């Protein structure tokens, strides 16, 4: 008696995975999607930044201006210490750019599921920031050594904007390049309909590659 083969994993991407995909060109797109498909099938994955994000959120919530960020470097596992040491200066600079610590509060965000054609993309900001003047921001962090590309930035901010009613109503999406402490917002001249058409094409290609990936 033969054992039936397990069903292949259904196409799916996180916001991080999809924006990294649109950044790639040529054969590297197929290699990248194949890796995502295998990861999805094995349900593997590990987030080395989780303690860092918790520390940053704690500094916002408790108005401590970077104390938790300083402390997390000493408590994280030694293998991740160099990474955290590289992230803390930029994160602290961004935190200070928000102004007086007591003038900002942490806001709860919710994940949303975007559909780009038939491709589900999980929209998952790291947290929200509520300013004393009433402004609200939904924040997604960029951890890579290289700054975010224009394509990745536009894709991230557009998809967050598209689903902001479910993520954090009335908030502005912000992509924070945490190593450099720089906040990226949607360019004033951006054309949502053009970005939507571009992303729809990228999503269709993603699905086609996923279907043929070994």
Short mmCIF file of N, CA, C and O in Angstrom, two decimals, residues 45-167:
data_model
loop_
_atom_site.label_atom_id
_atom_site.label_comp_id
_atom_site.label_asym_id
_atom_site.label_seq_id
_atom_site.Cartn_x
_atom_site.Cartn_y
_atom_site.Cartn_z
N UNK A 45 11.72 28.27 10.69
CA UNK A 45 11.92 29.71 10.74
C UNK A 45 12.22 30.16 12.15
O UNK A 45 11.69 29.61 13.12
N UNK A 46 13.09 31.16 12.28
CA UNK A 46 13.46 31.68 13.59
C UNK A 46 13.70 33.17 13.46
O UNK A 46 14.30 33.63 12.48
N UNK A 47 13.20 33.93 14.40
CA UNK A 47 13.34 35.38 14.38
C UNK A 47 14.38 35.83 15.40
O UNK A 47 14.09 35.84 16.61
N UNK A 48 15.59 36.20 14.97
CA UNK A 48 16.62 36.61 15.92
C UNK A 48 16.38 38.00 16.50
O UNK A 48 17.07 38.41 17.43
N UNK A 49 15.40 38.72 15.95
CA UNK A 49 15.19 40.11 16.38
C UNK A 49 14.12 40.26 17.46
O UNK A 49 13.83 41.38 17.87
N UNK A 50 13.52 39.17 17.90
CA UNK A 50 12.35 39.28 18.78
C UNK A 50 12.66 40.02 20.09
O UNK A 50 11.88 40.89 20.52
N UNK A 51 13.79 39.71 20.73
CA UNK A 51 14.12 40.39 21.98
C UNK A 51 14.42 41.87 21.75
O UNK A 51 14.12 42.72 22.59
N UNK A 52 15.01 42.15 20.60
CA UNK A 52 15.31 43.54 20.27
C UNK A 52 14.02 44.34 20.12
O UNK A 52 13.90 45.45 20.65
N UNK A 53 13.06 43.78 19.40
CA UNK A 53 11.78 44.48 19.20
C UNK A 53 11.08 44.69 20.54
O UNK A 53 10.51 45.76 20.80
N UNK A 54 11.11 43.69 21.40
CA UNK A 54 10.49 43.82 22.73
C UNK A 54 11.13 44.96 23.52
O UNK A 54 10.44 45.73 24.19
N UNK A 55 12.46 45.07 23.45
CA UNK A 55 13.17 46.13 24.18
C UNK A 55 12.80 47.50 23.63
O UNK A 55 12.56 48.45 24.39
N UNK A 56 12.72 47.63 22.31
CA UNK A 56 12.37 48.90 21.70
C UNK A 56 10.94 49.30 22.07
O UNK A 56 10.66 50.46 22.41
N UNK A 57 10.02 48.34 22.03
CA UNK A 57 8.65 48.62 22.42
C UNK A 57 8.56 49.01 23.88
O UNK A 57 7.78 49.90 24.25
N UNK A 58 9.36 48.38 24.73
CA UNK A 58 9.36 48.71 26.16
C UNK A 58 9.84 50.14 26.38
O UNK A 58 9.29 50.88 27.22
N UNK A 59 10.85 50.57 25.63
CA UNK A 59 11.34 51.94 25.77
C UNK A 59 10.28 52.96 25.37
O UNK A 59 10.20 54.04 25.96
N UNK A 60 9.46 52.62 24.37
CA UNK A 60 8.37 53.53 23.98
C UNK A 60 7.26 53.50 25.02
O UNK A 60 6.78 54.55 25.47
N UNK A 61 6.87 52.30 25.43
CA UNK A 61 5.75 52.16 26.37
C UNK A 61 6.03 52.78 27.73
O UNK A 61 5.14 53.38 28.34
N UNK A 62 7.29 52.62 28.20
CA UNK A 62 7.63 53.09 29.55
C UNK A 62 8.39 54.42 29.53
O UNK A 62 8.89 54.86 30.57
N UNK A 63 8.51 55.02 28.33
CA UNK A 63 9.12 56.35 28.19
C UNK A 63 10.54 56.39 28.74
O UNK A 63 10.93 57.34 29.43
N UNK A 64 11.32 55.35 28.45
CA UNK A 64 12.65 55.23 29.05
C UNK A 64 13.79 55.63 28.13
O UNK A 64 14.96 55.52 28.50
N UNK A 65 13.49 56.06 26.91
CA UNK A 65 14.48 56.70 26.06
C UNK A 65 15.67 55.88 25.62
O UNK A 65 16.69 56.43 25.23
N UNK A 66 15.62 54.56 25.71
CA UNK A 66 16.72 53.72 25.25
C UNK A 66 17.31 52.81 26.31
O UNK A 66 18.22 52.03 26.02
N UNK A 67 16.81 52.88 27.53
CA UNK A 67 17.35 52.05 28.62
C UNK A 67 17.22 50.57 28.32
O UNK A 67 18.16 49.79 28.52
N UNK A 68 16.07 50.16 27.84
CA UNK A 68 15.85 48.74 27.55
C UNK A 68 16.71 48.27 26.37
O UNK A 68 17.19 47.14 26.36
N UNK A 69 16.92 49.14 25.40
CA UNK A 69 17.80 48.80 24.28
C UNK A 69 19.22 48.57 24.76
O UNK A 69 19.90 47.63 24.32
N UNK A 70 19.69 49.42 25.65
CA UNK A 70 21.05 49.25 26.20
C UNK A 70 21.17 47.93 26.96
O UNK A 70 22.19 47.23 26.85
N UNK A 71 20.13 47.58 27.69
CA UNK A 71 20.19 46.38 28.53
C UNK A 71 20.09 45.10 27.73
O UNK A 71 20.69 44.08 28.09
N UNK A 72 19.35 45.11 26.61
CA UNK A 72 19.10 43.87 25.88
C UNK A 72 20.37 43.31 25.27
O UNK A 72 20.51 42.09 25.09
N UNK A 73 21.35 44.15 24.98
CA UNK A 73 22.61 43.68 24.41
C UNK A 73 23.31 42.74 25.38
O UNK A 73 23.96 41.78 24.96
N UNK A 74 23.16 42.98 26.67
CA UNK A 74 23.85 42.16 27.68
C UNK A 74 23.12 40.86 28.00
O UNK A 74 23.72 39.93 28.53
N UNK A 75 21.82 40.79 27.68
CA UNK A 75 21.06 39.60 28.06
C UNK A 75 20.78 38.66 26.89
O UNK A 75 20.42 37.50 27.10
N UNK A 76 20.97 39.15 25.67
CA UNK A 76 20.73 38.29 24.51
C UNK A 76 21.82 37.22 24.44
O UNK A 76 22.92 37.40 24.97
N UNK A 77 21.53 36.11 23.77
CA UNK A 77 22.52 35.05 23.63
C UNK A 77 23.78 35.59 22.94
O UNK A 77 23.69 36.42 22.03
N UNK A 78 24.96 35.12 23.36
CA UNK A 78 26.21 35.64 22.82
C UNK A 78 26.28 35.64 21.29
O UNK A 78 26.85 36.55 20.70
N UNK A 79 25.68 34.63 20.65
CA UNK A 79 25.76 34.56 19.18
C UNK A 79 25.06 35.72 18.50
O UNK A 79 25.37 36.09 17.37
N UNK A 80 24.04 36.31 19.20
CA UNK A 80 23.30 37.42 18.62
C UNK A 80 23.81 38.78 19.10
O UNK A 80 23.32 39.82 18.63
N UNK A 81 24.77 38.79 20.01
CA UNK A 81 25.23 40.07 20.58
C UNK A 81 25.81 41.02 19.53
O UNK A 81 25.49 42.22 19.55
N UNK A 82 26.66 40.54 18.60
CA UNK A 82 27.16 41.48 17.58
C UNK A 82 26.04 42.11 16.75
O UNK A 82 26.12 43.30 16.39
N UNK A 83 25.01 41.33 16.44
CA UNK A 83 23.87 41.87 15.70
C UNK A 83 23.20 42.97 16.50
O UNK A 83 22.93 44.06 15.97
N UNK A 84 22.92 42.72 17.75
CA UNK A 84 22.23 43.71 18.58
C UNK A 84 23.09 44.95 18.78
O UNK A 84 22.58 46.08 18.79
N UNK A 85 24.39 44.76 18.92
CA UNK A 85 25.29 45.90 19.07
C UNK A 85 25.27 46.79 17.83
O UNK A 85 25.40 48.01 17.92
N UNK A 86 25.07 46.16 16.66
CA UNK A 86 25.00 46.92 15.42
C UNK A 86 23.68 47.66 15.28
O UNK A 86 23.61 48.70 14.61
N UNK A 87 22.63 47.14 15.90
CA UNK A 87 21.30 47.72 15.75
C UNK A 87 20.99 48.83 16.74
O UNK A 87 20.25 49.77 16.43
N UNK A 88 21.55 48.74 17.93
CA UNK A 88 21.15 49.65 19.01
C UNK A 88 21.42 51.13 18.71
O UNK A 88 20.55 51.98 18.96
N UNK A 89 22.59 51.52 18.17
CA UNK A 89 22.80 52.96 17.95
C UNK A 89 21.75 53.60 17.04
O UNK A 89 21.23 54.68 17.34
N UNK A 90 21.44 52.96 15.93
CA UNK A 90 20.44 53.51 15.02
C UNK A 90 19.06 53.52 15.64
O UNK A 90 18.29 54.49 15.47
N UNK A 91 18.73 52.46 16.37
CA UNK A 91 17.42 52.39 17.02
C UNK A 91 17.28 53.49 18.07
O UNK A 91 16.22 54.13 18.20
N UNK A 92 18.35 53.73 18.81
CA UNK A 92 18.33 54.78 19.83
C UNK A 92 18.18 56.16 19.18
O UNK A 92 17.44 57.01 19.67
N UNK A 93 18.88 56.35 18.06
CA UNK A 93 18.77 57.63 17.35
C UNK A 93 17.35 57.85 16.86
O UNK A 93 16.80 58.97 16.96
N UNK A 94 16.72 56.80 16.32
CA UNK A 94 15.34 56.94 15.87
C UNK A 94 14.41 57.23 17.04
O UNK A 94 13.53 58.09 16.96
N UNK A 95 14.62 56.53 18.14
CA UNK A 95 13.81 56.74 19.34
C UNK A 95 13.88 58.19 19.79
O UNK A 95 12.87 58.82 20.09
N UNK A 96 15.10 58.75 19.80
CA UNK A 96 15.27 60.14 20.22
C UNK A 96 14.64 61.11 19.22
O UNK A 96 14.20 62.20 19.59
N UNK A 97 14.57 60.69 17.93
CA UNK A 97 13.98 61.57 16.91
C UNK A 97 12.48 61.75 17.12
O UNK A 97 11.88 62.69 16.57
N UNK A 98 11.87 60.88 17.91
CA UNK A 98 10.43 60.99 18.17
C UNK A 98 10.12 62.14 19.12
O UNK A 98 8.96 62.54 19.25
N UNK A 99 11.16 62.65 19.80
CA UNK A 99 10.96 63.77 20.71
C UNK A 99 10.99 63.33 22.16
O UNK A 99 11.49 62.25 22.50
N UNK A 100 10.44 64.13 23.01
CA UNK A 100 10.38 63.84 24.44
C UNK A 100 9.73 62.48 24.67
O UNK A 100 8.64 62.21 24.15
N UNK A 101 10.39 61.59 25.42
CA UNK A 101 9.84 60.23 25.60
C UNK A 101 8.40 60.19 26.07
O UNK A 101 7.63 59.32 25.63
N UNK A 102 8.00 61.11 26.93
CA UNK A 102 6.63 61.07 27.44
C UNK A 102 5.62 61.64 26.45
O UNK A 102 4.41 61.62 26.72
N UNK A 103 6.10 62.12 25.29
CA UNK A 103 5.19 62.66 24.28
C UNK A 103 4.77 61.60 23.27
O UNK A 103 4.00 61.90 22.35
N UNK A 104 5.26 60.37 23.46
CA UNK A 104 4.86 59.28 22.57
C UNK A 104 4.44 58.07 23.40
O UNK A 104 4.95 57.84 24.50
N UNK A 105 3.51 57.30 22.86
CA UNK A 105 3.05 56.09 23.51
C UNK A 105 3.02 54.96 22.49
O UNK A 105 2.90 55.19 21.28
N UNK A 106 3.09 53.75 23.00
CA UNK A 106 2.98 52.58 22.15
C UNK A 106 1.52 52.35 21.78
O UNK A 106 0.63 52.48 22.62
N UNK A 107 1.28 52.02 20.52
CA UNK A 107 -0.08 51.70 20.06
C UNK A 107 -0.09 50.28 19.52
O UNK A 107 0.86 49.82 18.90
N UNK A 108 -1.18 49.58 19.78
CA UNK A 108 -1.32 48.18 19.36
C UNK A 108 -1.72 48.10 17.89
O UNK A 108 -2.67 48.76 17.47
N UNK A 109 -0.97 47.33 17.12
CA UNK A 109 -1.34 47.08 15.73
C UNK A 109 -1.87 45.66 15.60
O UNK A 109 -1.64 44.81 16.45
N UNK A 110 -2.59 45.43 14.51
CA UNK A 110 -3.10 44.09 14.21
C UNK A 110 -2.57 43.66 12.84
O UNK A 110 -2.37 44.49 11.96
N UNK A 111 -2.37 42.38 12.69
CA UNK A 111 -1.97 41.85 11.40
C UNK A 111 -3.17 41.84 10.46
O UNK A 111 -4.33 41.76 10.90
N UNK A 112 -2.90 41.92 9.18
CA UNK A 112 -3.95 41.86 8.16
C UNK A 112 -3.49 40.94 7.04
O UNK A 112 -2.29 40.67 6.89
N UNK A 113 -4.42 40.44 6.27
CA UNK A 113 -4.09 39.57 5.14
C UNK A 113 -4.47 40.29 3.86
O UNK A 113 -5.64 40.55 3.59
N UNK A 114 -3.44 40.63 3.07
CA UNK A 114 -3.67 41.27 1.78
C UNK A 114 -3.79 40.20 0.71
O UNK A 114 -3.13 39.17 0.79
N UNK A 115 -4.63 40.44 -0.27
CA UNK A 115 -4.71 39.56 -1.43
C UNK A 115 -4.23 40.35 -2.65
O UNK A 115 -4.83 41.35 -3.04
N UNK A 116 -3.12 39.91 -3.21
CA UNK A 116 -2.62 40.47 -4.45
C UNK A 116 -2.97 39.47 -5.54
O UNK A 116 -2.26 38.48 -5.73
N UNK A 117 -4.09 39.69 -6.20
CA UNK A 117 -4.60 38.65 -7.09
C UNK A 117 -4.98 37.45 -6.24
O UNK A 117 -5.80 37.55 -5.33
N UNK A 118 -4.32 36.31 -6.50
CA UNK A 118 -4.58 35.10 -5.71
C UNK A 118 -3.49 34.83 -4.68
O UNK A 118 -3.45 33.74 -4.11
N UNK A 119 -2.60 35.78 -4.48
CA UNK A 119 -1.50 35.57 -3.53
C UNK A 119 -1.80 36.24 -2.20
O UNK A 119 -1.93 37.47 -2.12
N UNK A 120 -1.91 35.45 -1.10
CA UNK A 120 -2.07 36.06 0.22
C UNK A 120 -0.73 36.59 0.73
O UNK A 120 0.29 35.91 0.64
N UNK A 121 -0.75 37.81 1.24
CA UNK A 121 0.45 38.42 1.82
C UNK A 121 0.09 38.92 3.21
O UNK A 121 -0.83 39.73 3.38
N UNK A 122 0.82 38.44 4.20
CA UNK A 122 0.55 38.85 5.59
C UNK A 122 1.16 40.22 5.86
O UNK A 122 2.36 40.42 5.73
N UNK A 123 0.32 41.16 6.26
CA UNK A 123 0.76 42.51 6.59
C UNK A 123 0.92 42.60 8.10
O UNK A 123 -0.06 42.54 8.84
N UNK A 124 2.17 42.70 8.55
CA UNK A 124 2.43 42.61 9.99
C UNK A 124 3.43 43.67 10.47
O UNK A 124 4.61 43.40 10.61
N UNK A 125 2.94 44.90 10.72
CA UNK A 125 3.80 45.91 11.33
C UNK A 125 4.32 45.42 12.68
O UNK A 125 3.74 44.53 13.31
N UNK A 126 5.42 46.00 13.11
CA UNK A 126 5.99 45.59 14.40
C UNK A 126 5.25 46.21 15.58
O UNK A 126 5.09 45.58 16.62
N UNK A 127 4.81 47.47 15.42
CA UNK A 127 4.06 48.15 16.49
C UNK A 127 3.58 49.49 15.97
O UNK A 127 3.89 49.90 14.84
N UNK A 128 2.83 50.18 16.79
CA UNK A 128 2.36 51.52 16.45
C UNK A 128 2.90 52.54 17.44
O UNK A 128 3.30 52.20 18.56
N UNK A 129 2.94 53.78 17.01
CA UNK A 129 3.38 54.89 17.86
C UNK A 129 2.31 55.97 17.84
O UNK A 129 1.87 56.39 16.76
N UNK A 130 1.89 56.41 19.02
CA UNK A 130 0.89 57.46 19.13
C UNK A 130 1.54 58.71 19.72
O UNK A 130 2.10 58.66 20.82
N UNK A 131 1.49 59.81 18.97
CA UNK A 131 2.13 61.05 19.41
C UNK A 131 1.14 61.92 20.19
O UNK A 131 -0.07 61.82 20.02
N UNK A 132 1.70 62.79 21.03
CA UNK A 132 0.87 63.65 21.87
C UNK A 132 0.00 64.59 21.04
O UNK A 132 -1.07 65.02 21.49
N UNK A 133 0.45 64.93 19.82
CA UNK A 133 -0.33 65.85 18.98
C UNK A 133 -1.43 65.14 18.21
O UNK A 133 -2.12 65.74 17.38
N UNK A 134 -1.60 63.83 18.45
CA UNK A 134 -2.68 63.08 17.83
C UNK A 134 -2.26 62.24 16.63
O UNK A 134 -3.04 61.40 16.17
N UNK A 135 -1.05 62.46 16.11
CA UNK A 135 -0.58 61.64 14.99
C UNK A 135 -0.36 60.19 15.43
O UNK A 135 0.07 59.94 16.56
N UNK A 136 -0.65 59.27 14.53
CA UNK A 136 -0.45 57.85 14.81
C UNK A 136 0.33 57.24 13.64
O UNK A 136 0.07 57.55 12.48
N UNK A 137 1.30 56.41 13.97
CA UNK A 137 2.12 55.76 12.95
C UNK A 137 2.14 54.26 13.18
O UNK A 137 2.23 53.79 14.33
N UNK A 138 2.05 53.52 12.09
CA UNK A 138 2.24 52.07 12.13
C UNK A 138 3.65 51.79 11.62
O UNK A 138 3.99 52.18 10.50
N UNK A 139 4.46 51.14 12.44
CA UNK A 139 5.89 51.03 12.17
C UNK A 139 6.28 49.62 11.76
O UNK A 139 5.96 48.64 12.46
N UNK A 140 6.97 49.55 10.65
CA UNK A 140 7.61 48.30 10.22
C UNK A 140 9.11 48.55 10.24
O UNK A 140 9.59 49.58 9.77
N UNK A 141 9.87 47.64 10.84
CA UNK A 141 11.31 47.80 10.99
C UNK A 141 12.07 47.07 9.88
O UNK A 141 11.71 45.96 9.51
N UNK A 142 13.13 47.70 9.39
CA UNK A 142 14.02 47.11 8.39
C UNK A 142 15.35 46.84 9.08
O UNK A 142 16.02 47.78 9.54
N UNK A 143 15.74 45.57 9.14
CA UNK A 143 16.94 45.18 9.88
C UNK A 143 18.17 44.90 9.03
O UNK A 143 19.27 44.77 9.56
N UNK A 144 18.02 44.79 7.72
CA UNK A 144 19.11 44.33 6.87
C UNK A 144 20.30 45.29 6.90
O UNK A 144 20.16 46.48 7.17
N UNK A 145 21.47 44.73 6.56
CA UNK A 145 22.68 45.56 6.52
C UNK A 145 22.57 46.65 5.46
O UNK A 145 23.03 47.77 5.66
N UNK A 146 22.00 46.31 4.30
CA UNK A 146 21.81 47.31 3.25
C UNK A 146 20.54 48.11 3.52
O UNK A 146 19.56 47.56 4.03
N UNK A 147 20.53 49.40 3.19
CA UNK A 147 19.30 50.18 3.36
C UNK A 147 18.18 49.62 2.49
O UNK A 147 18.44 48.92 1.50
N UNK A 148 16.93 49.89 2.84
CA UNK A 148 15.82 49.40 2.00
C UNK A 148 15.85 50.08 0.63
O UNK A 148 16.09 51.28 0.54
N UNK A 149 15.62 49.30 -0.41
CA UNK A 149 15.59 49.87 -1.76
C UNK A 149 14.31 50.67 -1.95
O UNK A 149 13.36 50.56 -1.18
N UNK A 150 14.28 51.46 -3.02
CA UNK A 150 13.07 52.22 -3.32
C UNK A 150 11.90 51.28 -3.57
O UNK A 150 10.76 51.54 -3.13
N UNK A 151 12.16 50.15 -4.27
CA UNK A 151 11.10 49.19 -4.56
C UNK A 151 10.54 48.56 -3.29
O UNK A 151 9.32 48.46 -3.12
N UNK A 152 11.43 48.11 -2.41
CA UNK A 152 10.98 47.49 -1.17
C UNK A 152 10.22 48.48 -0.30
O UNK A 152 9.22 48.14 0.34
N UNK A 153 10.70 49.72 -0.27
CA UNK A 153 10.04 50.75 0.53
C UNK A 153 8.63 51.03 0.01
O UNK A 153 7.66 51.08 0.78
N UNK A 154 8.51 51.21 -1.31
CA UNK A 154 7.20 51.49 -1.90
C UNK A 154 6.23 50.33 -1.68
O UNK A 154 5.06 50.54 -1.33
N UNK A 155 6.72 49.10 -1.88
CA UNK A 155 5.85 47.94 -1.69
C UNK A 155 5.37 47.83 -0.25
O UNK A 155 4.18 47.60 0.02
N UNK A 156 6.29 48.01 0.70
CA UNK A 156 5.94 47.92 2.12
C UNK A 156 4.91 48.97 2.51
O UNK A 156 3.87 48.67 3.10
N UNK A 157 5.19 50.22 2.17
CA UNK A 157 4.31 51.31 2.58
C UNK A 157 2.96 51.25 1.88
O UNK A 157 1.92 51.54 2.48
N UNK A 158 2.95 50.85 0.60
CA UNK A 158 1.69 50.74 -0.12
C UNK A 158 0.79 49.67 0.48
O UNK A 158 -0.41 49.90 0.69
N UNK A 159 1.36 48.50 0.75
CA UNK A 159 0.55 47.40 1.28
C UNK A 159 0.06 47.71 2.69
O UNK A 159 -1.06 47.34 3.07
N UNK A 160 0.87 48.39 3.49
CA UNK A 160 0.41 48.80 4.81
C UNK A 160 -0.72 49.82 4.71
O UNK A 160 -1.73 49.72 5.41
N UNK A 161 -0.56 50.78 3.80
CA UNK A 161 -1.61 51.79 3.60
C UNK A 161 -2.91 51.14 3.16
O UNK A 161 -4.00 51.48 3.65
N UNK A 162 -2.80 50.21 2.26
CA UNK A 162 -3.95 49.51 1.67
C UNK A 162 -4.81 48.84 2.75
O UNK A 162 -6.03 48.70 2.60
N UNK A 163 -4.19 48.43 3.85
CA UNK A 163 -4.91 47.68 4.88
C UNK A 163 -4.85 48.37 6.25
O UNK A 163 -5.02 47.71 7.28
N UNK A 164 -4.65 49.69 6.23
CA UNK A 164 -4.47 50.39 7.50
C UNK A 164 -5.74 50.38 8.35
O UNK A 164 -5.66 50.43 9.59
N UNK A 165 -6.91 50.31 7.74
CA UNK A 165 -8.15 50.27 8.53
C UNK A 165 -8.16 49.07 9.47
O UNK A 165 -8.72 49.13 10.57
N UNK A 166 -7.55 47.96 9.05
CA UNK A 166 -7.49 46.78 9.90
C UNK A 166 -6.26 46.74 10.78
O UNK A 166 -6.27 46.13 11.85
N UNK A 167 -5.18 47.41 10.34
CA UNK A 167 -3.90 47.37 11.07
C UNK A 167 -3.90 48.34 12.24
O UNK A 167 -3.64 47.98 13.39
#
